[in-house]
């Protein structure tokens, strides 16, 4: 289904992240595949793809995930939130997940840390004193999109890690949202 969704998207392509056993193994591991819709000379459309196991996330993937999530939110508004939370969908991969905030700092979607949903995080500071959510929102509201460096908790861990987060401002009807995702790195 994820392959068909990527190939059937308006762009006709996209990355898909999922669990699948490596050849010769019975144990699933993370696999990333790039899927593209192509039209053969006969005029018939096909979906082709290629995958790799345990690929490391980088800024290009984060930007792609945020842009796809932002397009979905722009089109469907709050109705998109369930799809963004789906841990088996294209917006959650290893320790990467999409979040959605309001301009006042209320976290609406956070598949990585669902306990934050509904809370206003505007005053939250990281271990370095950065006003994390305030900085993300200010950047998105001023420039439309951009990267913010911060320290945040990886899902399932209790110590903050360095994280680079890409955020994008999205207008859906009368509602404004900040859609983002990040990549954790080493100190």
PDB file of C-alpha atoms in Angstrom:
ATOM      1  CA  UNK A   1       0.000   0.000   0.000  1.00  0.00           C
ATOM      2  CA  UNK A   2       2.835   2.443   0.832  1.00  0.00           C
ATOM      3  CA  UNK A   3       4.411   1.772  -2.582  1.00  0.00           C
ATOM      4  CA  UNK A   4       1.110   2.457  -4.334  1.00  0.00           C
ATOM      5  CA  UNK A   5       0.600   5.618  -2.272  1.00  0.00           C
ATOM      6  CA  UNK A   6       4.079   6.913  -3.209  1.00  0.00           C
ATOM      7  CA  UNK A   7       3.654   6.031  -6.890  1.00  0.00           C
ATOM      8  CA  UNK A   8       0.119   7.398  -6.929  1.00  0.00           C
ATOM      9  CA  UNK A   9       1.061  10.724  -5.345  1.00  0.00           C
ATOM     10  CA  UNK A  10       0.888  13.895  -7.476  1.00  0.00           C
ATOM     11  CA  UNK A  11       4.678  13.820  -7.950  1.00  0.00           C
ATOM     12  CA  UNK A  12       4.570  10.109  -8.820  1.00  0.00           C
ATOM     13  CA  UNK A  13       7.492   9.275  -6.556  1.00  0.00           C
ATOM     14  CA  UNK A  14       8.679   9.175  -2.983  1.00  0.00           C
ATOM     15  CA  UNK A  15      10.596   7.400  -0.239  1.00  0.00           C
ATOM     16  CA  UNK A  16       8.959   4.592   1.719  1.00  0.00           C
ATOM     17  CA  UNK A  17      10.361   3.346   5.058  1.00  0.00           C
ATOM     18  CA  UNK A  18       9.251   0.016   6.513  1.00  0.00           C
ATOM     19  CA  UNK A  19      10.329  -3.152   8.320  1.00  0.00           C
ATOM     20  CA  UNK A  20      11.262  -6.134   6.118  1.00  0.00           C
ATOM     21  CA  UNK A  21      13.600  -9.149   6.522  1.00  0.00           C
ATOM     22  CA  UNK A  22      16.927  -8.943   4.751  1.00  0.00           C
ATOM     23  CA  UNK A  23      17.454 -11.793   2.238  1.00  0.00           C
ATOM     24  CA  UNK A  24      18.376 -14.955   4.148  1.00  0.00           C
ATOM     25  CA  UNK A  25      17.035 -13.638   7.462  1.00  0.00           C
ATOM     26  CA  UNK A  26      13.720 -14.072   9.240  1.00  0.00           C
ATOM     27  CA  UNK A  27      14.132 -10.932  11.345  1.00  0.00           C
ATOM     28  CA  UNK A  28      12.705  -7.678   9.991  1.00  0.00           C
ATOM     29  CA  UNK A  29      14.861  -4.569   9.905  1.00  0.00           C
ATOM     30  CA  UNK A  30      14.405  -1.030   8.597  1.00  0.00           C
ATOM     31  CA  UNK A  31      14.393  -0.763   4.836  1.00  0.00           C
ATOM     32  CA  UNK A  32      14.032   2.375   2.713  1.00  0.00           C
ATOM     33  CA  UNK A  33      12.891   2.240  -0.902  1.00  0.00           C
ATOM     34  CA  UNK A  34      12.549   4.944  -3.512  1.00  0.00           C
ATOM     35  CA  UNK A  35       9.412   4.422  -5.598  1.00  0.00           C
ATOM     36  CA  UNK A  36       8.680   6.057  -8.957  1.00  0.00           C
ATOM     37  CA  UNK A  37       5.724   5.867 -11.346  1.00  0.00           C
ATOM     38  CA  UNK A  38       6.853   5.442 -14.960  1.00  0.00           C
ATOM     39  CA  UNK A  39       4.970   5.230 -18.229  1.00  0.00           C
ATOM     40  CA  UNK A  40       6.183   2.545 -20.621  1.00  0.00           C
ATOM     41  CA  UNK A  41       6.256   3.180 -24.401  1.00  0.00           C
ATOM     42  CA  UNK A  42       3.002   1.190 -24.592  1.00  0.00           C
ATOM     43  CA  UNK A  43       1.375   3.912 -22.468  1.00  0.00           C
ATOM     44  CA  UNK A  44       0.863   1.588 -19.495  1.00  0.00           C
ATOM     45  CA  UNK A  45       1.930   2.957 -16.092  1.00  0.00           C
ATOM     46  CA  UNK A  46       4.092   0.917 -13.730  1.00  0.00           C
ATOM     47  CA  UNK A  47       5.625   1.513 -10.332  1.00  0.00           C
ATOM     48  CA  UNK A  48       9.303   0.697  -9.940  1.00  0.00           C
ATOM     49  CA  UNK A  49      11.552   0.990  -6.926  1.00  0.00           C
ATOM     50  CA  UNK A  50      14.814   0.144  -5.294  1.00  0.00           C
ATOM     51  CA  UNK A  51      15.560  -0.339  -1.608  1.00  0.00           C
ATOM     52  CA  UNK A  52      18.375  -0.397   0.913  1.00  0.00           C
ATOM     53  CA  UNK A  53      18.523  -1.742   4.469  1.00  0.00           C
ATOM     54  CA  UNK A  54      19.411   0.408   7.506  1.00  0.00           C
ATOM     55  CA  UNK A  55      19.931   3.578   5.500  1.00  0.00           C
ATOM     56  CA  UNK A  56      20.885   6.592   7.588  1.00  0.00           C
ATOM     57  CA  UNK A  57      18.518   9.546   7.568  1.00  0.00           C
ATOM     58  CA  UNK A  58      19.849  12.868   6.309  1.00  0.00           C
ATOM     59  CA  UNK A  59      18.491  16.341   5.714  1.00  0.00           C
ATOM     60  CA  UNK A  60      17.155  15.486   2.248  1.00  0.00           C
ATOM     61  CA  UNK A  61      14.874  12.809   3.719  1.00  0.00           C
ATOM     62  CA  UNK A  62      13.689  15.074   6.512  1.00  0.00           C
ATOM     63  CA  UNK A  63      12.890  17.850   4.033  1.00  0.00           C
ATOM     64  CA  UNK A  64      11.001  15.368   1.840  1.00  0.00           C
ATOM     65  CA  UNK A  65       8.981  13.982   4.776  1.00  0.00           C
ATOM     66  CA  UNK A  66       8.064  17.481   5.994  1.00  0.00           C
ATOM     67  CA  UNK A  67       7.141  18.683   2.505  1.00  0.00           C
ATOM     68  CA  UNK A  68       4.894  15.638   1.947  1.00  0.00           C
ATOM     69  CA  UNK A  69       3.287  16.060   5.377  1.00  0.00           C
ATOM     70  CA  UNK A  70       2.812  19.797   4.762  1.00  0.00           C
ATOM     71  CA  UNK A  71       1.106  19.121   1.418  1.00  0.00           C
ATOM     72  CA  UNK A  72      -1.230  16.649   3.130  1.00  0.00           C
ATOM     73  CA  UNK A  73      -2.052  19.116   5.935  1.00  0.00           C
ATOM     74  CA  UNK A  74      -2.604  21.929   3.437  1.00  0.00           C
ATOM     75  CA  UNK A  75      -5.057  19.766   1.505  1.00  0.00           C
ATOM     76  CA  UNK A  76      -6.858  18.010   4.377  1.00  0.00           C
ATOM     77  CA  UNK A  77      -6.258  20.182   7.455  1.00  0.00           C
ATOM     78  CA  UNK A  78      -6.921  18.422  10.767  1.00  0.00           C
ATOM     79  CA  UNK A  79      -8.208  15.368   8.901  1.00  0.00           C
ATOM     80  CA  UNK A  80      -4.569  14.611   7.975  1.00  0.00           C
ATOM     81  CA  UNK A  81      -3.471  14.264  11.603  1.00  0.00           C
ATOM     82  CA  UNK A  82      -4.445  10.596  11.923  1.00  0.00           C
ATOM     83  CA  UNK A  83      -2.313   9.708   8.922  1.00  0.00           C
ATOM     84  CA  UNK A  84       0.652  11.652  10.376  1.00  0.00           C
ATOM     85  CA  UNK A  85       0.328   9.706  13.658  1.00  0.00           C
ATOM     86  CA  UNK A  86       0.195   6.292  11.959  1.00  0.00           C
ATOM     87  CA  UNK A  87       3.335   4.479  13.111  1.00  0.00           C
ATOM     88  CA  UNK A  88       3.096   2.152  10.092  1.00  0.00           C
ATOM     89  CA  UNK A  89       2.746   5.017   7.609  1.00  0.00           C
ATOM     90  CA  UNK A  90       5.297   7.080   5.696  1.00  0.00           C
ATOM     91  CA  UNK A  91       5.655   9.824   8.329  1.00  0.00           C
ATOM     92  CA  UNK A  92       7.250   7.717  11.102  1.00  0.00           C
ATOM     93  CA  UNK A  93      10.620   6.024  10.554  1.00  0.00           C
ATOM     94  CA  UNK A  94      12.958   4.756  13.303  1.00  0.00           C
ATOM     95  CA  UNK A  95      13.380   7.840  15.562  1.00  0.00           C
ATOM     96  CA  UNK A  96      12.076  10.273  12.918  1.00  0.00           C
ATOM     97  CA  UNK A  97       8.471  11.437  13.119  1.00  0.00           C
ATOM     98  CA  UNK A  98       6.416  14.396  11.947  1.00  0.00           C
ATOM     99  CA  UNK A  99       5.013  16.897  14.435  1.00  0.00           C
ATOM    100  CA  UNK A 100       2.446  19.661  13.973  1.00  0.00           C
ATOM    101  CA  UNK A 101       2.181  22.797  16.135  1.00  0.00           C
ATOM    102  CA  UNK A 102      -0.065  25.835  16.136  1.00  0.00           C
ATOM    103  CA  UNK A 103       1.522  29.307  15.934  1.00  0.00           C
ATOM    104  CA  UNK A 104       0.816  29.731  19.677  1.00  0.00           C
ATOM    105  CA  UNK A 105       2.947  26.647  20.489  1.00  0.00           C
ATOM    106  CA  UNK A 106       0.326  23.957  21.054  1.00  0.00           C
ATOM    107  CA  UNK A 107       1.528  20.528  19.910  1.00  0.00           C
ATOM    108  CA  UNK A 108      -1.251  18.916  17.844  1.00  0.00           C
ATOM    109  CA  UNK A 109       0.586  15.867  16.461  1.00  0.00           C
ATOM    110  CA  UNK A 110       3.627  14.026  17.801  1.00  0.00           C
ATOM    111  CA  UNK A 111       3.859  10.326  16.905  1.00  0.00           C
ATOM    112  CA  UNK A 112       7.215  10.051  18.689  1.00  0.00           C
ATOM    113  CA  UNK A 113       5.971  11.482  21.995  1.00  0.00           C
ATOM    114  CA  UNK A 114       2.151  11.412  21.965  1.00  0.00           C
ATOM    115  CA  UNK A 115       1.982  12.597  25.594  1.00  0.00           C
ATOM    116  CA  UNK A 116       2.944  16.083  24.331  1.00  0.00           C
ATOM    117  CA  UNK A 117      -0.151  16.394  22.139  1.00  0.00           C
ATOM    118  CA  UNK A 118      -2.529  19.095  23.348  1.00  0.00           C
ATOM    119  CA  UNK A 119       0.150  20.797  25.459  1.00  0.00           C
ATOM    120  CA  UNK A 120       1.489  24.282  24.875  1.00  0.00           C
ATOM    121  CA  UNK A 121       5.273  23.983  24.473  1.00  0.00           C
ATOM    122  CA  UNK A 122       6.070  27.637  23.741  1.00  0.00           C
ATOM    123  CA  UNK A 123       8.045  28.043  26.978  1.00  0.00           C
ATOM    124  CA  UNK A 124      10.019  24.779  26.699  1.00  0.00           C
ATOM    125  CA  UNK A 125      13.794  25.203  26.684  1.00  0.00           C
ATOM    126  CA  UNK A 126      16.357  22.556  25.868  1.00  0.00           C
ATOM    127  CA  UNK A 127      19.443  21.729  27.960  1.00  0.00           C
ATOM    128  CA  UNK A 128      21.391  24.502  26.183  1.00  0.00           C
ATOM    129  CA  UNK A 129      18.734  27.122  26.980  1.00  0.00           C
ATOM    130  CA  UNK A 130      17.269  27.310  23.461  1.00  0.00           C
ATOM    131  CA  UNK A 131      13.564  28.181  23.316  1.00  0.00           C
ATOM    132  CA  UNK A 132      12.950  25.167  21.099  1.00  0.00           C
ATOM    133  CA  UNK A 133       9.327  25.506  19.963  1.00  0.00           C
ATOM    134  CA  UNK A 134       9.429  29.306  20.028  1.00  0.00           C
ATOM    135  CA  UNK A 135      12.483  29.264  17.725  1.00  0.00           C
ATOM    136  CA  UNK A 136      10.873  26.755  15.330  1.00  0.00           C
ATOM    137  CA  UNK A 137       7.656  28.754  15.104  1.00  0.00           C
ATOM    138  CA  UNK A 138       9.423  32.114  14.722  1.00  0.00           C
ATOM    139  CA  UNK A 139      11.541  30.767  11.857  1.00  0.00           C
ATOM    140  CA  UNK A 140       8.588  29.184  10.043  1.00  0.00           C
ATOM    141  CA  UNK A 141       6.377  32.263  10.468  1.00  0.00           C
ATOM    142  CA  UNK A 142       9.131  34.628   9.252  1.00  0.00           C
ATOM    143  CA  UNK A 143      10.801  32.620   6.457  1.00  0.00           C
ATOM    144  CA  UNK A 144       8.189  29.994   5.593  1.00  0.00           C
ATOM    145  CA  UNK A 145      10.593  27.139   6.354  1.00  0.00           C
ATOM    146  CA  UNK A 146      14.059  26.394   7.679  1.00  0.00           C
ATOM    147  CA  UNK A 147      16.331  24.405   9.991  1.00  0.00           C
ATOM    148  CA  UNK A 148      16.666  24.775  13.771  1.00  0.00           C
ATOM    149  CA  UNK A 149      19.388  23.157  15.926  1.00  0.00           C
ATOM    150  CA  UNK A 150      18.282  21.995  19.352  1.00  0.00           C
ATOM    151  CA  UNK A 151      18.461  19.235  21.957  1.00  0.00           C
ATOM    152  CA  UNK A 152      15.424  16.976  22.296  1.00  0.00           C
ATOM    153  CA  UNK A 153      14.540  13.568  23.673  1.00  0.00           C
ATOM    154  CA  UNK A 154      14.726  10.651  21.260  1.00  0.00           C
ATOM    155  CA  UNK A 155      11.636   8.470  21.521  1.00  0.00           C
ATOM    156  CA  UNK A 156      12.192   5.914  24.272  1.00  0.00           C
ATOM    157  CA  UNK A 157      15.202   7.696  25.793  1.00  0.00           C
ATOM    158  CA  UNK A 158      15.473   9.933  28.836  1.00  0.00           C
ATOM    159  CA  UNK A 159      18.465  12.099  27.926  1.00  0.00           C
ATOM    160  CA  UNK A 160      18.348  14.868  25.317  1.00  0.00           C
ATOM    161  CA  UNK A 161      20.258  14.397  22.064  1.00  0.00           C
ATOM    162  CA  UNK A 162      21.345  16.901  19.430  1.00  0.00           C
ATOM    163  CA  UNK A 163      18.613  17.285  16.825  1.00  0.00           C
ATOM    164  CA  UNK A 164      18.314  19.292  13.628  1.00  0.00           C
ATOM    165  CA  UNK A 165      14.687  20.063  12.857  1.00  0.00           C
ATOM    166  CA  UNK A 166      13.162  21.247   9.586  1.00  0.00           C
ATOM    167  CA  UNK A 167       9.917  23.206   9.939  1.00  0.00           C
ATOM    168  CA  UNK A 168       7.451  24.571   7.391  1.00  0.00           C
ATOM    169  CA  UNK A 169       4.516  26.957   7.760  1.00  0.00           C
ATOM    170  CA  UNK A 170       1.300  25.580   6.259  1.00  0.00           C
ATOM    171  CA  UNK A 171      -1.961  27.370   5.584  1.00  0.00           C
ATOM    172  CA  UNK A 172      -5.051  25.135   5.410  1.00  0.00           C
ATOM    173  CA  UNK A 173      -8.241  27.137   4.917  1.00  0.00           C
ATOM    174  CA  UNK A 174      -8.244  29.595   7.868  1.00  0.00           C
ATOM    175  CA  UNK A 175      -5.833  27.535   9.992  1.00  0.00           C
ATOM    176  CA  UNK A 176      -2.071  28.011  10.179  1.00  0.00           C
ATOM    177  CA  UNK A 177       0.151  25.111  11.223  1.00  0.00           C
ATOM    178  CA  UNK A 178       3.857  24.506  11.710  1.00  0.00           C
ATOM    179  CA  UNK A 179       4.815  21.070  10.350  1.00  0.00           C
ATOM    180  CA  UNK A 180       8.230  19.647  11.170  1.00  0.00           C
ATOM    181  CA  UNK A 181      10.483  16.642  11.629  1.00  0.00           C
ATOM    182  CA  UNK A 182      14.065  16.212  12.688  1.00  0.00           C
ATOM    183  CA  UNK A 183      17.174  14.122  12.559  1.00  0.00           C
ATOM    184  CA  UNK A 184      19.079  13.169  15.677  1.00  0.00           C
ATOM    185  CA  UNK A 185      22.855  13.347  15.614  1.00  0.00           C
ATOM    186  CA  UNK A 186      25.782  12.696  17.858  1.00  0.00           C
ATOM    187  CA  UNK A 187      27.038  15.357  20.265  1.00  0.00           C
TER     188      UNK A 187
END
